[in-house]
Coordinates of C-alpha atoms in Angstrom, one line a residue:
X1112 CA -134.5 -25.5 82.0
X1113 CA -135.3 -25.3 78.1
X1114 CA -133.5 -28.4 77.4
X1115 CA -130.5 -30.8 78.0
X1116 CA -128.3 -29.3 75.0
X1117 CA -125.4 -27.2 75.0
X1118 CA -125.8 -23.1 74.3
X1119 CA -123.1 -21.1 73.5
X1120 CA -123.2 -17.2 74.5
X1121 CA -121.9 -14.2 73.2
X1122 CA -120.0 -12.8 75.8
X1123 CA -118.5 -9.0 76.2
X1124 CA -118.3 -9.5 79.9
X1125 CA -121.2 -6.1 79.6
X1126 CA -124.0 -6.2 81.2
X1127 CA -126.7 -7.6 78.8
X1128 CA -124.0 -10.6 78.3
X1129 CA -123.9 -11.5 81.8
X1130 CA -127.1 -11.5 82.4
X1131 CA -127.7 -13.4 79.1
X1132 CA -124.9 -15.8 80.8
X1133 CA -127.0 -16.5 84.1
X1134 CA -130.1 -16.9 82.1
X1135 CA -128.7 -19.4 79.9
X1136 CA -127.1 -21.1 83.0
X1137 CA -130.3 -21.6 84.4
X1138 CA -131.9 -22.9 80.6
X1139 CA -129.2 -25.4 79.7
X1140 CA -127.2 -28.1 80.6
X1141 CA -124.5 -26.9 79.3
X1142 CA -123.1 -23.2 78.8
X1143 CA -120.0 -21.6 77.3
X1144 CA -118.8 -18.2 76.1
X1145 CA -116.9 -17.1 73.1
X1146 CA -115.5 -13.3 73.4
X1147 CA -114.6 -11.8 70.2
X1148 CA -111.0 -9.2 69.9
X1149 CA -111.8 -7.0 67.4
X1150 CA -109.5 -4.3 68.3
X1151 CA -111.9 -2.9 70.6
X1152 CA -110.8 0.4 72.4
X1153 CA -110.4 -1.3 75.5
X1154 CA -108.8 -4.4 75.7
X1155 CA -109.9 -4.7 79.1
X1156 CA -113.2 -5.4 78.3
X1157 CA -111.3 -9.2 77.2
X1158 CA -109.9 -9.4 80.4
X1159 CA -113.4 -9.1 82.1
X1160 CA -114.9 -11.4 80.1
X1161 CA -112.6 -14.2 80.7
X1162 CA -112.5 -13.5 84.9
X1163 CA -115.9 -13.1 84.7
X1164 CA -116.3 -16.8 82.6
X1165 CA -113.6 -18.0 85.3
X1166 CA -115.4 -17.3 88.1
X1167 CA -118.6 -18.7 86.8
X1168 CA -116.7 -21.8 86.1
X1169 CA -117.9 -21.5 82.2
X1170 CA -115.4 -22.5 79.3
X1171 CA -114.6 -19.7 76.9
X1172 CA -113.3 -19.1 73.6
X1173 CA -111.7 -15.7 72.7
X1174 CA -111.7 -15.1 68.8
X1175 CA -109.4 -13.2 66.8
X1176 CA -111.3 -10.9 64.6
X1177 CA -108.9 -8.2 64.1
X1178 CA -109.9 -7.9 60.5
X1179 CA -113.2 -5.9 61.6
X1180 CA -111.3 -3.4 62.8
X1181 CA -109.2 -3.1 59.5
X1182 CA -112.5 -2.8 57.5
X1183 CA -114.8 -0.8 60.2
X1184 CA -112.8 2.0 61.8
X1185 CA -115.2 3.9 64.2
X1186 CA -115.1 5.4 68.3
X1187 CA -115.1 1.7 69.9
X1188 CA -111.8 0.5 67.6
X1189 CA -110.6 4.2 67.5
X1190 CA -108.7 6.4 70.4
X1191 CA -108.8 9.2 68.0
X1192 CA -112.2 8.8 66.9
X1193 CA -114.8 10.7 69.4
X1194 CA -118.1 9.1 70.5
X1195 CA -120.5 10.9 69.4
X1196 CA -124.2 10.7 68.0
X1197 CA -125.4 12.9 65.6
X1198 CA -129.6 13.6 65.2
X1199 CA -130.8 10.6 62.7
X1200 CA -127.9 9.4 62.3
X1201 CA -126.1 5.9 63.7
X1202 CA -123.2 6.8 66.5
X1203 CA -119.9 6.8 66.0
X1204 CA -119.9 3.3 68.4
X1205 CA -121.7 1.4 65.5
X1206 CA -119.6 -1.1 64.1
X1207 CA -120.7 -2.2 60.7
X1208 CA -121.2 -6.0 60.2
X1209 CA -120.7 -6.5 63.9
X1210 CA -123.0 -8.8 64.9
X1211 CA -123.6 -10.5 61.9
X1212 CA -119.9 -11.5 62.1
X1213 CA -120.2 -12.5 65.6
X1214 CA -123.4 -14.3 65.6
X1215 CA -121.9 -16.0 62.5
X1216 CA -118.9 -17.0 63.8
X1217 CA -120.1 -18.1 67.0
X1218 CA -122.5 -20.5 64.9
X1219 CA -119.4 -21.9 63.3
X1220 CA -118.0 -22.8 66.9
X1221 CA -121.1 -24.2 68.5
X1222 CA -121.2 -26.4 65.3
X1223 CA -117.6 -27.6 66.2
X1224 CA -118.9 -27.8 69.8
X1225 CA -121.8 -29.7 69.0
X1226 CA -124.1 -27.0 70.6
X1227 CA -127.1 -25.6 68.7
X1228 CA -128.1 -22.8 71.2
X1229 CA -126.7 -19.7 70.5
X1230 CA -127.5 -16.8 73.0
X1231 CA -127.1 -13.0 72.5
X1232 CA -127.8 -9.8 74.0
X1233 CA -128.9 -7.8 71.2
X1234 CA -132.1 -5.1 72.5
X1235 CA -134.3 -3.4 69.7
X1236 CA -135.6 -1.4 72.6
X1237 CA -132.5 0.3 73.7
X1238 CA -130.7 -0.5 70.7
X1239 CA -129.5 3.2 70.2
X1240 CA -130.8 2.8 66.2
X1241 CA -127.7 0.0 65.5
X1242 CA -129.9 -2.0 63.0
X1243 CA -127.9 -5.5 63.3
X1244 CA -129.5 -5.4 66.9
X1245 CA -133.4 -5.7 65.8
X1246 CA -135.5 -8.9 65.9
X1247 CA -136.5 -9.1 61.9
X1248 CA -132.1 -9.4 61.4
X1249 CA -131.8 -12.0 64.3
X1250 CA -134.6 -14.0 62.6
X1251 CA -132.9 -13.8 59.5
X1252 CA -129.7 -14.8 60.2
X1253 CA -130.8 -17.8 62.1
X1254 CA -132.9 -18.9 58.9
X1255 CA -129.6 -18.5 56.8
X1256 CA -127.2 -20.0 59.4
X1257 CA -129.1 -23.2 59.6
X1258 CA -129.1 -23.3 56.1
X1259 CA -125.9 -22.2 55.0
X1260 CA -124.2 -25.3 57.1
X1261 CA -127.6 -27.7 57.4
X1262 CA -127.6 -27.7 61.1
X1263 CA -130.5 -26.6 63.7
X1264 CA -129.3 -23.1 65.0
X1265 CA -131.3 -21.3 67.2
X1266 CA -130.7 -17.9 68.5
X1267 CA -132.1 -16.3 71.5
X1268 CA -132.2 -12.8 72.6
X1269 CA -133.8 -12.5 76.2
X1270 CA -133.3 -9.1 76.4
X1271 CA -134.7 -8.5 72.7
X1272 CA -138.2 -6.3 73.8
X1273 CA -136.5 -5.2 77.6
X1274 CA -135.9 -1.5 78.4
X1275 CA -132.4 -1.2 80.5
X1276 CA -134.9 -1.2 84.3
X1277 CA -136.7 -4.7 82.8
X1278 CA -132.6 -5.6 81.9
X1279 CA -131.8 -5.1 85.6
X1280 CA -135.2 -6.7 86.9
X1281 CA -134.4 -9.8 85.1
X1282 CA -130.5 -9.9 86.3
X1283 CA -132.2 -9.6 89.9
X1284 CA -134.6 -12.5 89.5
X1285 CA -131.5 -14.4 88.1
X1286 CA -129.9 -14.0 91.4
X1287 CA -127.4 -12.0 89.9
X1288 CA -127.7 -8.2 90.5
X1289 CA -125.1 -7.1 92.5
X1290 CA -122.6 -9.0 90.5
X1291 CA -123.9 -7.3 87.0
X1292 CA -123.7 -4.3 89.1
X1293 CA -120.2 -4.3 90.4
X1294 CA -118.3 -6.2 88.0
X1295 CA -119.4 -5.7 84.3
X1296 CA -117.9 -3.3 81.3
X1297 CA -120.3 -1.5 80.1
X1298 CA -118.9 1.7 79.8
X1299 CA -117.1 2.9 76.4
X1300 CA -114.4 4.9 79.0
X1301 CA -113.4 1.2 80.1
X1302 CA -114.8 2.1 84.1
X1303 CA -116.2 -1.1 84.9
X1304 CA -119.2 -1.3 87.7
X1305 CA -121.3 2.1 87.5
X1306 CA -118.9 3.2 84.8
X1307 CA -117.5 6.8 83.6
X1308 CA -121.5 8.3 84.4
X1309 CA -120.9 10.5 81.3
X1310 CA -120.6 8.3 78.0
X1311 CA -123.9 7.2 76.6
X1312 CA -123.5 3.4 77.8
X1313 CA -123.3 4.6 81.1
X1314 CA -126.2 7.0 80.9
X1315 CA -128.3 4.4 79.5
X1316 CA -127.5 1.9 82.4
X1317 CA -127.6 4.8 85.1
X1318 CA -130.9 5.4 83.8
X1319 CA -132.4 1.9 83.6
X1320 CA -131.1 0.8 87.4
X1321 CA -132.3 4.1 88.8
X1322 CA -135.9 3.2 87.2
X1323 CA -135.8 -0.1 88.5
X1324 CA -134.4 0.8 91.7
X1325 CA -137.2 2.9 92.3
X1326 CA -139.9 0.6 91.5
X1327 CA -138.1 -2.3 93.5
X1328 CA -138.2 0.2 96.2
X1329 CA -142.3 1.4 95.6
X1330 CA -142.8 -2.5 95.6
X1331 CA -141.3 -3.1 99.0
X1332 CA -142.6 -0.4 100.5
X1333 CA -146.2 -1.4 99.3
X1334 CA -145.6 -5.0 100.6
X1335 CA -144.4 -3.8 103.8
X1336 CA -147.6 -1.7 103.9
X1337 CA -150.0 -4.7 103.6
X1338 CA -148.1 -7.0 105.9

């Protein structure tokens, strides 16, 4: 355990948040989630996130921030809007201002909660070129957080240098694998577990747990060979 203190995570119900939610679980006294409705194209990803909280017996707080969607329109606040990903370009999933909303807002809470630990799933390694997802922003809004209301933020992102296989080592070693597995929202079809298998959230995860699948499985079979 890090510390005593409170953390606060920023939870999708997905699978980087979960497994950001066991780690912080097992780092702080004290853990709760705040879910942000933004509009997002399926509302069940909301209704995840809070059964996912409830069964974890965490406290969460669901945030109305329907005025992202008025100001960003793209394929995750769209129907009509198709997900796609043009060569050097951002996909049509990217959400301008997204996280720097969120990580903002969930500062303001955990202020009000009297929690300083703010936790988030953002990857620069798999970060499908979304720039509010690199380290150097991260740092930068923590630095202006703590000063723009004079209190001791800190954020963490455990997933920050992990490919998708190292994402699904670490839910594993959390004790939490099968649970990630089965009941997150990852997919952008809103097929929660293993997902649609055809939009690129799902390809990404498909392709991560097959790669760690297959080393778990080399790294049994070579214990097994030297017992």
């Amino acid at each position: 355990m890090f510390t005593n203190e409170k953390a606060i995570v920023v939870f999708s119900g997905g699978q980087d948040s979960t497994t950001c939610l066991y780690w912080a679980n097992q780092h702080f006294a004290e853990v709760e989630t705040v879910t942000f409705d933004y509009g997002q194209r399926h509302k069940q990803e909301i209704e995840v996130a809070a059964g996912i909280a409830r069964e974890l017996g965490v406290p969460q707080t669901v945030l109305d921030m329907s005025l992202l969607n008025q100001l960003a329109p793209n394929a995750l606040t769209r129907t009509d809007i198709d997900i796609t990903q043009q060569e050097g370009e951002l996909p049509s999933t990217f959400v301008d201002g997204r996280n720097l909303l969120f990580l903002s807002f969930a500062a303001v809470l955990a202020k009000q909660k009297g929690a300083r630990h703010i936790i988030t799933g953002v990857c620069e390694t798999d970060f499908s070129g979304y720039p509010d997802c690199r380290d150097s922003f991260v740092k930068s809004l923590n630095v202006t957080l703590n000063l723009s209301m004079d209190y001791p933020f800190v954020i963490h992102t455990p997933l920050m240098w992990l490919n998708k296989a190292e994402t699904w080592k670490m839910a594993d070693e959390l004790g939490a694998f099968e649970f990630v597995r089965a009941r997150t929202l990852t997919c952008y079809n809103g097929v929660i577990g293993d997902g649609c298998g055809e939009c690129p959230a799902c390809q990404l995860r498909r392709a991560g747990l097959e790669q760690y699948l297959a080393v778990r499985e080399a790294s049994s079979q070579g214990a097994e060979g030297h017992a």
